[in-house]
Short mmCIF file of C-alpha atoms and ligand atoms in Angstrom, two decimals:
data_model
loop_
_atom_site.label_atom_id
_atom_site.label_comp_id
_atom_site.label_asym_id
_atom_site.label_seq_id
_atom_site.Cartn_x
_atom_site.Cartn_y
_atom_site.Cartn_z
CA UNK A 27 6.71 27.01 -2.41
CA UNK A 28 5.29 23.56 -4.32
CA UNK A 29 4.20 21.08 -1.63
CA UNK A 30 3.66 17.49 -3.48
CA UNK A 31 2.36 15.02 -1.10
CA UNK A 32 5.27 11.94 -1.95
CA UNK A 33 3.24 9.19 0.17
CA UNK A 34 -0.33 9.45 2.15
CA UNK A 35 -1.46 5.90 2.96
CA UNK A 36 -0.53 5.04 6.59
CA UNK A 37 1.84 2.76 8.55
CA UNK A 38 1.12 -0.31 6.09
CA UNK A 39 0.56 1.26 2.99
CA UNK A 40 -2.06 0.57 0.80
CA UNK A 41 -3.08 -1.79 -0.18
CA UNK A 42 -2.03 -3.69 2.82
CA UNK A 43 0.01 -6.45 1.92
CA UNK A 44 -2.10 -9.68 1.73
CA UNK A 45 -5.43 -7.71 1.73
CA UNK A 46 -8.17 -8.15 -0.49
CA UNK A 47 -10.82 -5.04 0.76
CA UNK A 48 -12.75 -3.46 -1.76
CA UNK A 49 -9.65 -0.80 -1.69
CA UNK A 50 -6.60 -2.43 -1.89
CA UNK A 51 -8.28 -4.14 -4.95
CA UNK A 52 -9.59 -0.90 -6.58
CA UNK A 53 -7.95 0.14 -10.04
CA UNK A 54 -8.57 4.16 -8.78
CA UNK A 55 -4.94 5.31 -9.06
CA UNK A 56 -5.54 8.07 -5.58
CA UNK A 57 -6.05 4.53 -3.67
CA UNK A 58 -2.75 3.03 -3.95
CA UNK A 59 -0.92 4.77 -0.98
CA UNK A 60 2.67 4.96 0.11
CA UNK A 61 4.15 5.90 3.38
CA UNK A 62 3.30 9.28 4.47
CA UNK A 63 5.68 11.63 3.55
CA UNK A 64 5.44 15.79 2.28
CA UNK A 65 7.79 17.37 0.05
CA UNK A 66 8.48 20.88 -0.05
CA UNK A 67 10.19 22.75 -2.78
CA UNK A 68 10.52 26.39 -2.57
CA UNK A 69 12.88 28.25 -4.75
CA UNK A 70 15.30 25.89 -5.69
CA UNK A 71 15.46 24.08 -2.58
CA UNK A 72 13.80 21.25 -1.32
CA UNK A 73 13.34 19.67 2.01
CA UNK A 74 11.19 16.92 3.26
CA UNK A 75 9.52 15.73 5.80
CA UNK A 76 9.87 12.13 7.18
CA UNK A 77 11.60 9.75 5.28
CA UNK A 78 9.71 6.56 4.84
CA UNK A 79 10.11 2.93 3.40
CA UNK A 80 8.82 4.20 0.09
CA UNK A 81 10.87 6.93 -0.18
CA UNK A 82 13.20 6.54 -2.65
CA UNK A 83 10.17 5.32 -5.08
CA UNK A 84 8.23 8.31 -4.10
CA UNK A 85 11.98 10.72 -5.05
CA UNK A 86 11.97 8.86 -8.68
CA UNK A 87 8.47 9.32 -8.86
CA UNK A 88 8.49 13.03 -8.73
CA UNK A 89 11.67 13.97 -10.43
CA UNK A 90 13.67 15.11 -7.16
CA UNK A 91 16.79 16.08 -8.02
CA UNK A 92 18.11 17.98 -4.65
CA UNK A 93 17.01 17.40 -0.70
CA UNK A 94 18.35 20.66 1.20
CA UNK A 95 17.41 18.87 4.35
CA UNK A 96 14.77 16.24 6.30
CA UNK A 97 12.27 17.08 8.92
CA UNK A 98 11.27 14.12 10.89
CA UNK A 99 7.98 13.93 12.39
CA UNK A 100 8.62 11.46 15.14
CA UNK A 101 10.92 8.35 14.74
CA UNK A 102 8.08 5.26 13.91
CA UNK A 103 9.49 2.82 11.38
CA UNK A 104 6.77 4.50 8.56
CA UNK A 105 7.89 7.44 8.89
CA UNK A 106 12.31 7.09 9.15
CA UNK A 107 12.76 3.96 7.48
CA UNK A 108 13.93 5.82 4.06
CA UNK A 109 17.16 7.91 5.77
CA UNK A 110 19.40 5.75 4.16
CA UNK A 111 18.94 6.82 0.33
CA UNK A 112 19.08 10.30 0.97
CA UNK A 113 22.46 9.30 -0.33
CA UNK A 114 22.36 9.81 -3.61
CA UNK A 115 21.40 13.37 -2.74
CA UNK A 116 24.39 13.35 -0.80
CA UNK A 117 26.51 12.00 -3.86
CA UNK A 118 25.75 14.85 -5.72
CA UNK A 119 25.69 17.90 -3.70
CA UNK A 120 28.73 16.88 -1.89
CA UNK A 121 27.52 18.43 1.34
CA UNK A 122 26.44 16.89 4.54
CA UNK A 123 22.35 17.10 4.49
CA UNK A 124 20.16 18.64 7.68
CA UNK A 125 18.12 16.47 9.21
CA UNK A 126 16.10 18.35 12.08
CA UNK A 127 14.45 15.65 14.60
CA UNK A 128 13.39 16.29 18.32
CA UNK A 129 15.57 14.86 21.32
CA UNK A 130 13.59 11.55 21.74
CA UNK A 131 13.08 10.94 17.94
CA UNK A 132 16.97 11.88 17.16
CA UNK A 133 18.01 9.05 19.77
CA UNK A 134 16.37 6.89 18.16
CA UNK A 135 16.80 7.55 14.61
CA UNK A 136 20.49 7.86 15.61
CA UNK A 137 20.61 4.24 16.94
CA UNK A 138 18.54 3.11 14.19
CA UNK A 139 20.64 4.57 11.32
CA UNK A 140 23.77 4.09 14.08
CA UNK A 141 26.25 3.03 10.92
CA UNK A 142 25.18 6.82 9.06
CA UNK A 143 25.93 9.00 11.93
CA UNK A 144 28.84 6.92 13.63
CA UNK A 145 30.73 7.67 10.59
CA UNK A 146 32.88 4.25 11.19
CA UNK A 147 30.75 2.54 8.59
CA UNK A 148 34.35 0.36 6.86
CA UNK A 149 32.02 -0.13 3.95
CA UNK A 150 31.70 3.51 2.52
CA UNK A 151 28.56 4.84 0.06
CA UNK A 152 26.81 6.21 3.28
CA UNK A 153 25.01 9.67 3.14
CA UNK A 154 26.78 12.17 5.65
CA UNK A 155 24.06 14.03 7.74
CA UNK A 156 24.35 16.85 10.16
CA UNK A 157 21.56 16.70 12.57
CA UNK A 158 20.18 18.87 14.83
CA UNK A 159 17.50 19.56 17.49
CA UNK A 160 14.59 20.72 17.58
CA UNK A 161 13.93 22.93 20.51
CA UNK A 162 11.81 25.88 18.33
CA UNK A 163 11.93 27.81 15.25
CA UNK A 164 14.02 27.18 12.83
CA UNK A 165 15.12 28.10 9.41
CA UNK A 166 16.01 25.89 6.26
CA UNK A 167 17.78 28.27 3.48
CA UNK A 168 16.30 30.82 4.37
CA UNK A 169 12.24 29.26 5.21
CA UNK A 170 11.04 29.61 8.77
CA UNK A 171 9.66 26.20 10.04
CA UNK A 172 7.57 26.66 13.39
CA UNK A 173 7.41 22.74 14.99
CA UNK A 174 3.75 22.15 16.16
CA UNK A 175 3.76 20.11 19.20
CA UNK A 176 1.33 17.55 18.95
CA UNK A 177 0.16 14.18 20.72
CA UNK A 178 0.17 10.90 19.20
CA UNK A 179 -1.39 8.19 21.72
CA UNK A 180 0.93 8.99 24.64
CA UNK A 181 3.70 10.20 22.22
CA UNK A 182 4.95 13.61 22.37
CA UNK A 183 5.79 14.14 18.60
CA UNK A 184 6.19 17.19 15.88
CA UNK A 185 4.03 18.82 13.24
CA UNK A 186 5.28 21.58 10.94
CA UNK A 187 3.68 24.95 10.11
CA UNK A 188 5.51 26.28 7.56
CA UNK A 189 4.13 29.49 6.11
CA UNK A 190 0.39 29.10 5.48
CA UNK A 191 0.33 25.46 5.46
CA UNK A 192 0.90 22.48 8.45
CA UNK A 193 1.25 19.46 7.87
CA UNK A 194 0.25 17.28 11.28
CA UNK A 195 0.27 13.48 10.52
CA UNK A 196 0.32 10.82 13.15
CA UNK A 197 -1.89 13.20 16.01
CA UNK A 198 -4.42 11.65 18.29
CA UNK A 199 -5.09 14.98 19.98
CA UNK A 200 -3.79 18.99 19.05
CA UNK A 201 -2.83 20.37 22.81
CA UNK A 202 -4.56 23.91 23.19
CA UNK A 203 -1.11 25.26 23.58
CA UNK A 204 -0.54 24.47 19.61
CA UNK A 205 -4.01 25.62 18.70
CA UNK A 206 -2.62 29.41 18.37
CA UNK A 207 0.56 28.02 15.84
CA UNK A 208 -2.57 26.81 13.64
CA UNK A 209 -4.20 30.48 13.27
CA UNK A 210 -4.58 31.88 9.86
CA UNK A 211 -3.64 28.36 7.83
CA UNK A 212 -4.37 28.15 4.27
CA UNK A 213 -4.07 25.02 4.36
CA UNK A 214 -3.99 22.41 6.78
CA UNK A 215 -2.66 18.35 6.16
CA UNK A 216 -4.30 16.48 9.07
CA UNK A 217 -4.17 12.79 10.12
CA UNK A 218 -7.62 11.14 9.35
CA UNK A 219 -7.06 7.19 9.86
CA UNK A 220 -10.54 6.37 9.32
CA UNK A 221 -13.90 6.09 10.41
CA UNK A 222 -13.44 4.24 13.71
CA UNK A 223 -11.70 5.19 16.93
CA UNK A 224 -7.94 4.64 16.85
CA UNK A 225 -5.62 5.26 20.02
CA UNK A 226 -3.13 7.46 18.20
CA UNK A 227 -4.57 8.39 14.82
CA UNK A 228 -7.61 10.99 14.23
CA UNK A 229 -10.59 9.82 12.67
CA UNK A 230 -12.18 11.37 10.14
CA UNK A 231 -14.85 13.13 11.93
CA UNK A 232 -12.07 13.68 14.56
CA UNK A 233 -9.76 15.66 11.95
CA UNK A 234 -13.20 17.47 10.24
CA UNK A 235 -14.08 18.97 13.74
CA UNK A 236 -10.15 20.27 14.07
CA UNK A 237 -10.37 21.71 11.04
CA UNK A 238 -13.99 23.68 11.91
CA UNK A 239 -12.67 24.69 14.66
CA UNK A 240 -9.34 26.25 12.90
CA UNK A 241 -11.85 27.58 10.31
CA UNK A 242 -8.83 26.38 7.40
CA UNK A 243 -9.30 27.50 4.10
CA UNK A 244 -8.94 23.91 3.28
CA UNK A 245 -7.70 20.49 4.72
CA UNK A 246 -6.28 17.18 2.99
CA UNK A 247 -6.41 14.13 5.35
CA UNK A 248 -3.33 11.76 5.20
CA UNK A 249 -2.07 8.58 6.54
CA UNK A 250 -5.18 6.83 5.39
CA UNK A 251 -5.92 3.36 6.14
CA UNK A 252 -7.64 0.67 3.88
CA UNK A 253 -11.25 1.42 5.57
CA UNK A 254 -11.39 4.42 3.34
CA UNK A 255 -12.31 5.07 -0.01
CA UNK A 256 -10.78 7.99 -2.84
CA UNK A 257 -14.32 8.76 -4.64
CA UNK A 258 -16.42 7.30 -2.04
CA UNK A 259 -15.19 8.97 0.35
CA UNK A 260 -14.36 12.72 -0.53
CA UNK A 261 -18.19 12.37 -1.88
CA UNK A 262 -19.20 12.73 2.24
CA UNK A 263 -16.68 15.25 2.47
CA UNK A 264 -17.32 18.96 2.84
CA UNK A 265 -16.14 20.89 0.08
CA UNK A 266 -12.99 22.20 0.94
CA UNK A 267 -11.81 18.70 2.52
CA UNK A 268 -9.90 16.14 0.73
CA UNK A 269 -8.23 12.92 1.29
CA UNK A 270 -4.60 13.93 0.16
CA UNK A 271 -3.58 10.99 -2.64
CA UNK A 272 -0.11 10.32 -3.78
CA UNK A 273 1.59 12.65 -6.20
CA UNK A 274 -1.06 15.56 -5.53
CA UNK A 275 0.73 19.12 -5.80
CA UNK A 276 -0.36 22.30 -4.03
CA UNK A 277 1.10 26.02 -5.60
CA UNK A 278 1.02 28.15 -2.44
ZN1 LIG B 13 2.73 6.64 11.17
ZN1 LIG B 14 -7.20 -3.42 2.25
ZN1 LIG B 15 3.84 6.92 14.15
#
């Protein structure tokens, strides 16, 4: 299994439009963060978690040439607005692409992309998608996926565990009942927005606390805002925790 960070930025991306702060102006390519998403390649198959507004550029950058499923964590704009662009893969594969989301997110996604789901778009050129409601562990082409309920402010959303990797973006709190799903992880990818508290995201300190409690072997922070420069933040983190960056790949 090979995991690639398609994007690691917060909802605005970094640089943030019209901002000229130190991180937004940084020449370090790892300070350029597109919206948050993960590509998981297994065998000759591939799934993505979320389709961000940057999805097309991310897929081109990583040389994606197939897509077997889309898993959605939730339906905020920075996680769904690239869904239209999965049609490139549909045109090639000629098979509806399975899309997985919980009931609340699916409702929002179906409303936002009504022209795709209604199947009566008169102008052609749209993907065919195969929606699946998540109500427990499920399989994608033989790969087991375990949904991990987390809180994003007052909104219950999903993270996903695949084998020894868990991806938890947009998290402000992990309910006690979800901790058993995260035991024995090799890699935890976790929301760490910035140093200052935020109502719907973990701070770096809070993310470190979760990683400590779970005794993860390796932790990666994502959904990163322009408050955190890559190099200087990594210098302050424990050695087994790093900021993720766009294009980072992990072999598992
Ligand atoms: Zn987000
Ligand atoms: Zn900035
Ligand atoms: Zn969100």
